[in-house]
Coordinates of C-alpha atoms in Angstrom, one line a residue:
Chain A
X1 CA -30.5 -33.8 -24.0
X2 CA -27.2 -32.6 -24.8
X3 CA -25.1 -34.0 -28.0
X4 CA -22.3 -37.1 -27.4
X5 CA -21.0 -39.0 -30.4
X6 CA -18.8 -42.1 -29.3
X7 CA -16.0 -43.0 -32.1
X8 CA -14.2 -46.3 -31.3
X9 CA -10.7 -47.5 -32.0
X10 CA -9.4 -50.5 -32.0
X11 CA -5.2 -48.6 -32.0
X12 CA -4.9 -44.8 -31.9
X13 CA -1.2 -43.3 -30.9
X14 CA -3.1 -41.3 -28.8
X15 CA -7.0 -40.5 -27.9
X16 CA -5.8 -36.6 -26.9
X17 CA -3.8 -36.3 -30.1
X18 CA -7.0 -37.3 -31.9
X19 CA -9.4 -35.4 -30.1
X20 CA -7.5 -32.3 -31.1
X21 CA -7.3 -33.2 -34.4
X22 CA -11.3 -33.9 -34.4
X23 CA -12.0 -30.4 -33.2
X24 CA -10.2 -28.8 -35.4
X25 CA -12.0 -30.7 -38.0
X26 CA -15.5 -29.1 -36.4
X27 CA -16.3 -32.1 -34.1
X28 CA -19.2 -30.9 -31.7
X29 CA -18.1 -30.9 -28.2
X30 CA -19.1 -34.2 -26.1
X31 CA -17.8 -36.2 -29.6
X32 CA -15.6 -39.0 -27.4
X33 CA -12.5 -40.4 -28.7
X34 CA -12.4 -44.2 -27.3
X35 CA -9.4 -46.4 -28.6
X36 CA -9.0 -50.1 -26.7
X37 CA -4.8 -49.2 -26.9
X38 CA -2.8 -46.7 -27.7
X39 CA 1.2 -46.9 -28.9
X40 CA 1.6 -43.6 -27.8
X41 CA -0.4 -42.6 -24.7
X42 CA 1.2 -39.9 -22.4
X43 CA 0.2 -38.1 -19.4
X44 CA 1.4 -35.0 -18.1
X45 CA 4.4 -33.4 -20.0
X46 CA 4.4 -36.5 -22.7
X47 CA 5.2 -39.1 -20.3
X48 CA 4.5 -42.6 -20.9
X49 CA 1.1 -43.6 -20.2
X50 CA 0.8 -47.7 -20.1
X51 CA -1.7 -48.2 -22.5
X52 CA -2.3 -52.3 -23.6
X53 CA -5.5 -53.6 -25.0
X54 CA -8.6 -54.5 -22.2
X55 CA -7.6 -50.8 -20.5
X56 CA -10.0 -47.7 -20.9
X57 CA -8.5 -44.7 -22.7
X58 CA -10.5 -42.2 -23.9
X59 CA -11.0 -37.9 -25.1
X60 CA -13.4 -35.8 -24.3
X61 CA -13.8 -32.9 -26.2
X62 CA -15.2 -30.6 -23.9
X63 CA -17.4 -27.8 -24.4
X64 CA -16.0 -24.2 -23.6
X65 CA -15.9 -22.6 -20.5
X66 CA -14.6 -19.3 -19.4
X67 CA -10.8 -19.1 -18.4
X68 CA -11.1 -18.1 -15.2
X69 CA -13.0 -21.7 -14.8
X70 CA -10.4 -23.4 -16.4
X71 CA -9.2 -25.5 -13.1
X72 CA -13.0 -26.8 -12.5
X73 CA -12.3 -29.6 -15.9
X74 CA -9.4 -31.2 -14.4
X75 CA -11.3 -31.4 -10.7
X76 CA -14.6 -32.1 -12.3
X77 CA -12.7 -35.2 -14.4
X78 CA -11.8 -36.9 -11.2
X79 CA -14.6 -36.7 -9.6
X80 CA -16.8 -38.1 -12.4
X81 CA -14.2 -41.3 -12.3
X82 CA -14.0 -42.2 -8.6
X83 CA -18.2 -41.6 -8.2
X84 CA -18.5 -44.2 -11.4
X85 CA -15.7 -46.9 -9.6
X86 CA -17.7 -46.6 -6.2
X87 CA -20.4 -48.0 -8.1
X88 CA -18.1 -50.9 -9.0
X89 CA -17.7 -51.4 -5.6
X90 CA -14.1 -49.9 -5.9
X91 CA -13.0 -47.2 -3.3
X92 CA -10.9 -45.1 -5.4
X93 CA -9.5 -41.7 -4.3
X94 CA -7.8 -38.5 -5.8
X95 CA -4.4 -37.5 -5.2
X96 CA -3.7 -33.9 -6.1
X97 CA -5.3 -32.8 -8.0
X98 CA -6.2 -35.6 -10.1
X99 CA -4.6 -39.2 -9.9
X100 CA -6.3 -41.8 -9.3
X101 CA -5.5 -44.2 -6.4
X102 CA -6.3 -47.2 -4.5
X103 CA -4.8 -48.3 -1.0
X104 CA -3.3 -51.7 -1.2
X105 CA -3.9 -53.1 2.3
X106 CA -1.4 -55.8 1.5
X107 CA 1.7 -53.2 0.6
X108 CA 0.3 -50.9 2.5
X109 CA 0.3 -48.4 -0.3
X110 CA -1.5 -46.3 -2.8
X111 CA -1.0 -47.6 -6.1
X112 CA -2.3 -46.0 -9.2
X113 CA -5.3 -47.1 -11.1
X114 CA -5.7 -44.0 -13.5
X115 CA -4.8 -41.0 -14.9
X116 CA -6.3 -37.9 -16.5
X117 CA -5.1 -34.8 -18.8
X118 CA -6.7 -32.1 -19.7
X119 CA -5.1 -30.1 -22.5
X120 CA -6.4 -27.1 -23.5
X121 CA -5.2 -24.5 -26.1
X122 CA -5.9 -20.6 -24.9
X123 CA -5.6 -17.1 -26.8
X124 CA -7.4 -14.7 -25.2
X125 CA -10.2 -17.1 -24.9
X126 CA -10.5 -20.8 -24.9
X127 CA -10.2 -22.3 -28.1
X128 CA -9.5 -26.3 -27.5
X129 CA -10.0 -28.2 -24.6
X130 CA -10.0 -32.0 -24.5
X131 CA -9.6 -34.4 -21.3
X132 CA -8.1 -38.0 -21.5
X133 CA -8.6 -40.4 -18.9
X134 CA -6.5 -43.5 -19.2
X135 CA -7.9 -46.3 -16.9
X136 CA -6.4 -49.7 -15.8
X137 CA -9.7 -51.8 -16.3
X138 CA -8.8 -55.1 -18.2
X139 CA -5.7 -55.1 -17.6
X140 CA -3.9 -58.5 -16.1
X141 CA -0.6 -58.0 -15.6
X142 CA 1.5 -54.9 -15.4
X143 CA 5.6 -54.8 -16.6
X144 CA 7.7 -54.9 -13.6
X145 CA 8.7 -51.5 -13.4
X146 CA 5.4 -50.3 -13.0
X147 CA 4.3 -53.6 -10.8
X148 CA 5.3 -51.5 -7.4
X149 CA 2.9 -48.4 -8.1
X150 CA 0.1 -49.4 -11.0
X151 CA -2.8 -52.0 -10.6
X152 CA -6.3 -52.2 -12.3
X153 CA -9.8 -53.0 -11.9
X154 CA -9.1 -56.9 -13.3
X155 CA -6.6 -57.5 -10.4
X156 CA -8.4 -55.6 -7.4
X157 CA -12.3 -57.4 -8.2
X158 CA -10.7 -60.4 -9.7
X159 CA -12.9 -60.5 -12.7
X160 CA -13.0 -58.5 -16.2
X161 CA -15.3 -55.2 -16.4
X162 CA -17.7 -53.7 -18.6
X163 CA -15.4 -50.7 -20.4
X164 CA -18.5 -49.0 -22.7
X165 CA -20.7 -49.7 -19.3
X166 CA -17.6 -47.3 -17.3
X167 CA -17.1 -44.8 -20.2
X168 CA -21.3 -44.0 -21.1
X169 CA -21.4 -44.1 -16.6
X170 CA -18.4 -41.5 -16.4
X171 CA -19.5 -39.2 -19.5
X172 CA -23.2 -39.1 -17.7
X173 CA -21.3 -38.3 -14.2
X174 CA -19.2 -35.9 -15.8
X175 CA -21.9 -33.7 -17.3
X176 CA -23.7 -33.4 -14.5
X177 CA -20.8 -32.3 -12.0
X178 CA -20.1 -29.7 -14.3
X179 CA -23.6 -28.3 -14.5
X180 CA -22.6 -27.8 -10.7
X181 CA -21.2 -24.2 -9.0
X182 CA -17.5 -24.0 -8.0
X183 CA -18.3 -24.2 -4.8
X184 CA -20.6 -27.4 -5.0
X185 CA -17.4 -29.3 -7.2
X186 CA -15.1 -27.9 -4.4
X187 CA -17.2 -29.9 -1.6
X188 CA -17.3 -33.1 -3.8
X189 CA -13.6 -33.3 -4.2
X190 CA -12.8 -33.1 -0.8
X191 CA -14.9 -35.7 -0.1
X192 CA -12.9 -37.5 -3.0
X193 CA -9.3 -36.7 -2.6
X194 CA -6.5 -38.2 -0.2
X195 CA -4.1 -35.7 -0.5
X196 CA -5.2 -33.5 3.0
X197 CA -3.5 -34.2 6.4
X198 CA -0.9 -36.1 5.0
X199 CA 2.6 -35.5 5.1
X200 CA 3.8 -34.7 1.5
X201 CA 6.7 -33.6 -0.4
X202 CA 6.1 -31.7 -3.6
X203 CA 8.3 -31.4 -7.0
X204 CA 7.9 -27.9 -8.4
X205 CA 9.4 -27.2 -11.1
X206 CA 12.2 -25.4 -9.6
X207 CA 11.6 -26.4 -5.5
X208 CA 11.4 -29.3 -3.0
X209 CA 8.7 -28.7 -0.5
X210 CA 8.0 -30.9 2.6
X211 CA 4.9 -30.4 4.5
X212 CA 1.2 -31.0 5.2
X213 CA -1.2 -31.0 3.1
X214 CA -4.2 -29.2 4.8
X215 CA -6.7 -27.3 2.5
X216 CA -7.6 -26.0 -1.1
X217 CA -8.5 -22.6 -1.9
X218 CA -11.7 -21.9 -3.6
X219 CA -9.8 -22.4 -7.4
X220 CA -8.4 -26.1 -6.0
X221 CA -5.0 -25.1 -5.5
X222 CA -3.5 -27.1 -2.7
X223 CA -2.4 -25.0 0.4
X224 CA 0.3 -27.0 2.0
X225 CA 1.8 -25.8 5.7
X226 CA 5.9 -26.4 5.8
X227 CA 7.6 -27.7 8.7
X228 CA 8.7 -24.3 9.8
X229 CA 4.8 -23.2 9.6
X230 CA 4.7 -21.1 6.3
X231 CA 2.1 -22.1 4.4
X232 CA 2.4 -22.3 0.7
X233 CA -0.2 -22.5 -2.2
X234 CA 0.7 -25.2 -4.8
X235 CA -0.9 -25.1 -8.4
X236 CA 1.9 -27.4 -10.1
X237 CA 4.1 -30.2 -8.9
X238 CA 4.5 -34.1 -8.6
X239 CA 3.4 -34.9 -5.2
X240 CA 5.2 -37.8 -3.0
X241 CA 3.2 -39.0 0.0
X242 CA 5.8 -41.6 1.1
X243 CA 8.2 -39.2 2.6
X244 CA 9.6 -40.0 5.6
X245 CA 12.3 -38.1 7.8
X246 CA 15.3 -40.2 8.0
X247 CA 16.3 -38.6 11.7
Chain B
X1 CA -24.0 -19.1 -51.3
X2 CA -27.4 -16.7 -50.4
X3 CA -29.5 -16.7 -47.5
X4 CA -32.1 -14.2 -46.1
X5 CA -32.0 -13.9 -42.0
X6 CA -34.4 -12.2 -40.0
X7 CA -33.4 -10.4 -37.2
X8 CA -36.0 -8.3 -34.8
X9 CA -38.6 -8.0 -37.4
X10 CA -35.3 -6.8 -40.1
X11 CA -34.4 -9.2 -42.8
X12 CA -31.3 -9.2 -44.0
X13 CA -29.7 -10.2 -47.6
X14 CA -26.8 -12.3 -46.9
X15 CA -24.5 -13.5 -49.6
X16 CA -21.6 -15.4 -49.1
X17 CA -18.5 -15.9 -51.5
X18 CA -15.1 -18.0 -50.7
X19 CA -12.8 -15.5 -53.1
X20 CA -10.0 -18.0 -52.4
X21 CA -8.5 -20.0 -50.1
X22 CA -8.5 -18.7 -46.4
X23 CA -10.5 -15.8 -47.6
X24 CA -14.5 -14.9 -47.5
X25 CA -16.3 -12.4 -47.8
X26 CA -19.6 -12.0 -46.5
X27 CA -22.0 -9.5 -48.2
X28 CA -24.8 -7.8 -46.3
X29 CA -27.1 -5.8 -47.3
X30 CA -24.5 -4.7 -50.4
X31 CA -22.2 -3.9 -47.9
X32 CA -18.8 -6.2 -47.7
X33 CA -17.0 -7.4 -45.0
X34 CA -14.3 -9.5 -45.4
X35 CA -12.6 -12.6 -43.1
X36 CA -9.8 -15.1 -43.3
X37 CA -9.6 -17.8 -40.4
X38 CA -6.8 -18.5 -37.7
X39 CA -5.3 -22.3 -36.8
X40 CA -8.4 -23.0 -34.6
X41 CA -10.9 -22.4 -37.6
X42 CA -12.1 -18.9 -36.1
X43 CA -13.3 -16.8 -38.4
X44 CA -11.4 -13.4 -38.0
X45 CA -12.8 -10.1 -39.3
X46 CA -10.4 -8.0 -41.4
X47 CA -11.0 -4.3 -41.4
X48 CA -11.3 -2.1 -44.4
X49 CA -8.3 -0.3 -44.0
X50 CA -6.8 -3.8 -44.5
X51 CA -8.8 -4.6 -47.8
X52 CA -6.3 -2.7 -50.5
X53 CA -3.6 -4.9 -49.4
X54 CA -5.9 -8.0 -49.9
X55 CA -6.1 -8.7 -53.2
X56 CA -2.2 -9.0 -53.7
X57 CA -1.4 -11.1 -51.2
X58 CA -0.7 -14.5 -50.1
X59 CA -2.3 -16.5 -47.5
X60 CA 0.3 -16.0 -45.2
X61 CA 0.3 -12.1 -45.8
X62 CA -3.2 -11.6 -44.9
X63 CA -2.5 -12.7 -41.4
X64 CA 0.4 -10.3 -41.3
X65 CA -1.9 -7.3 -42.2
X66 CA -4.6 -8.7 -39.7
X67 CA -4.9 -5.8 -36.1
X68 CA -2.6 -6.7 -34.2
X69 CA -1.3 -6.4 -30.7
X70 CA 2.2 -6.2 -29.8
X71 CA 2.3 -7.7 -26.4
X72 CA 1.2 -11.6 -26.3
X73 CA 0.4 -11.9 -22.7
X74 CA -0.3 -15.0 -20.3
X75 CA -4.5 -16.1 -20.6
X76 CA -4.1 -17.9 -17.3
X77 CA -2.0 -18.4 -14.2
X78 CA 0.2 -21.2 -14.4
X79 CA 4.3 -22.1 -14.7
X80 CA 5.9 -21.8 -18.6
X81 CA 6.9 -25.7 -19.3
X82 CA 8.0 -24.8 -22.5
X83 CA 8.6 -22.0 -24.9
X84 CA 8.2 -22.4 -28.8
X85 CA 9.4 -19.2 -30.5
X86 CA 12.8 -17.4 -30.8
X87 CA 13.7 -13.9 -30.7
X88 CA 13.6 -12.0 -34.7
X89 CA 11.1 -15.0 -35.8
X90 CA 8.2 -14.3 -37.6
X91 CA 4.8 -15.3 -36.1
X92 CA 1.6 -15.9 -37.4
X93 CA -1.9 -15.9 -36.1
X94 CA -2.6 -19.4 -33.8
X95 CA 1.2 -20.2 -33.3
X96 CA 1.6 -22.0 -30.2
X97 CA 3.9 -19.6 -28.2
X98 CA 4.6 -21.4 -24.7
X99 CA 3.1 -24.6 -22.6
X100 CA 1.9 -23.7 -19.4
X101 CA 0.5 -26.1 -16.8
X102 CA -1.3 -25.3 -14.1
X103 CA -3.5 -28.0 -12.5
X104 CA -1.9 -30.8 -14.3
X105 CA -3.8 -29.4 -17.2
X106 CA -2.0 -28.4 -20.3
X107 CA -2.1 -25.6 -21.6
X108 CA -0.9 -24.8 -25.5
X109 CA -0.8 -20.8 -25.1
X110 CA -1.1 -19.5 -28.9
X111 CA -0.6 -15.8 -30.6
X112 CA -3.4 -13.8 -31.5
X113 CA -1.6 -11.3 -33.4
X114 CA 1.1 -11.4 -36.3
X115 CA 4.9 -9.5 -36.5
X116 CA 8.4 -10.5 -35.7
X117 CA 9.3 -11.6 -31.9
X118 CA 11.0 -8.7 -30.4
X119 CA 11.6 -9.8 -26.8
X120 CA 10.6 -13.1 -25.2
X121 CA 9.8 -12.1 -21.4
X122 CA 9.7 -15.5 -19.7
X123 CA 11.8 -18.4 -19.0
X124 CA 10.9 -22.0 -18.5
X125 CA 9.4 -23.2 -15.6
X126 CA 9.1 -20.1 -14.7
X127 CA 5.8 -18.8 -12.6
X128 CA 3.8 -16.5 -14.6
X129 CA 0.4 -14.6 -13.4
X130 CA -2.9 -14.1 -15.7
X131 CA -2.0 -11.0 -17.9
X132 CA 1.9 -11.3 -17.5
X133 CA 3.9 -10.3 -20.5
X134 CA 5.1 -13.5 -22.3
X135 CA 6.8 -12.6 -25.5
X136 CA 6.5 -9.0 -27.1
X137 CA 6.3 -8.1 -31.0
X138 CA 7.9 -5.4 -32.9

């Protein structure tokens, strides 16, 4: 049986600042940091990250892998979540690489249910690496500027869930995907994922990209083919799968 | 602190001794060895070259006198979000040198060596590949 500590919050700033504080302090990997809000939740690059009491935030800190491995946590993290929702009777899916999506029927679109960061911090070997997964559950109403592309668990089934019942469900999935080959993980985030054969346009940090989404390589990154054919590999970028041609 | 520990059939005498802050040393067998530990709380071994300088100096020092390398190179693949040191500053041991993502993961790439930044080799959001020159120390 492997070690897990659950520490409870009512308010943290954030559940990945404190996780890196906590392993600093010598907290034994699988120690999770659960707050039920957080005043400063972020998501990838610090931004904003919606976090009001009823939703399920919470750090990981994770025990250390090799760096070559590195990708397999933020993969592994979203597969753990949509597996545990399906249970719930919620079809969840992945968007590249891990956000976490359900199709509206109503709107016709995919609106956003979750989110996950992994930080890690690297010398030459892994030293820290936490994952936070932030997840609409309880959560009634949203502000209107995130009305068009957030929902939650409470508004899709209609009725509050169990958070500690989701966390303990995810932390068990969790472990065992990542007791799984690369390979293995690879084939269980296809069958999770909605990015492939759409058409998508990508933010890099210093291009545009429009194109189709058709594969992953064996580390995850997403291999997208452009209009003129050329196929590109994608590790980083905000992808936008309501692009449409305006000719 | 002392302990026995037996390894293949060998015991050894271990004695321990915190001789002040950020510095141990470890004795085994009567023989010393020395270590002082880095912003993640790894113990680092100092080498005995290194021990004459010891006794004089600060904290901060130590680290300064620690092996060092002078190239601080990328751990992973990813693109540089953000870069935290300057040209001519003095860096220690665990500074956080650059933020990489790769994989929406986030990735605080710190020093493992000591010295003054000579020559910072990236820009942000620039793509860097596993073992690429970041930032090199004089």
């Amino acid at each position: 049986m492997i070690f897990m500590e659950i520490l409870f919050y009512q308010n943290l700033s954030s559940t990945n600042l404190e996780a890196k504080k906590m392993v600093k302090k010598r907290f034994l990997p699988w120690t999770v940091i659960w707050a039920n809000s957080q005043s400063k939740g972020y998501g990838k690059e610090k931004r904003f990250w919606f976090s009001p009491p009823g939703g399920l935030y919470f750090s990981i800190i994770l025990p250390k892998i090799s760096l070559s491995n590195l990708q397999i946590l933020t993969l592994a993290s979203g597969i753990a979540v949509i597996k545990v929702f399906a249970r719930f009777k919620i079809k969840a899916n992945l968007k590249w690489p891990n956000d976490i999506m359900i199709f509206e029927k109503k709107s016709k679109k995919f609106k956003k249910i979750g989110g996950i960061l992994v930080e890690n911090v690297i010398g030459k070997d892994l030293k820290i690496s936490v994952v936070g997964i932030g997840l609409n559950t309880n959560i009634k109403k949203f502000p209107k500027g995130l009305q068009e592309s957030a929902t939650s668990l409470q508004i899709e089934l209609k009725k509050k869930v169990d958070n500690e019942r989701i966390l303990k469900s995810i932390l068990k999935e969790l472990k065992k995907i990542l007791k799984m080959n690369n390979g293995k993980i690879m084939v269980e985030y296809k069958n999770c994922q909605n990015t492939l054969g759409k058409k998508i346009k990508i933010f890099t940090k210093d291009k545009i990209f429009l194109g189709t989404a058709f594969n992953f390589d064996r580390r995850g990154y997403l291999l997208v083919k452009l209009e003129k054919g050329q196929v590109v590999k994608i590790l980083e970028g905000d992808l936008n799968y309501e692009f449409q041609r305006r000719n | 602190m002392r302990t026995k520990i037996k390894i293949k059939d060998k015991f050894y005498e271990i004695e321990i001794f915190e001789i002040r802050e950020n510095l141990i040393k470890v004795k085994i067998d009567n023989e010393d060895y020395f270590f002082t530990q880095n912003n993640s709380q790894e113990l680092i071994f100092i080498e005995k070259k290194d021990l004459p300088f010891l006794e004089k100096k600060e904290e901060k020092e130590i680290l300064y006198t620690l092996p060092r390398e002078k190239e601080i190179k990328s751990p992973i693949t990813g693109v540089i979000s953000k870069i935290y040191v300057k040209e001519g500053e003095e860096i220690g041991v665990g500074k956080t040198v650059a933020t990489l993502i790769a994989m929406k993961m986030e990735n605080e790439i710190i020093s493992e060596s000591a010295g003054k930044v000579k020559e910072i080799k990236v820009k942000e959001n620039q793509f860097v590949n596993t073992g690429q020159v970041l930032a090199v120390l004089e």
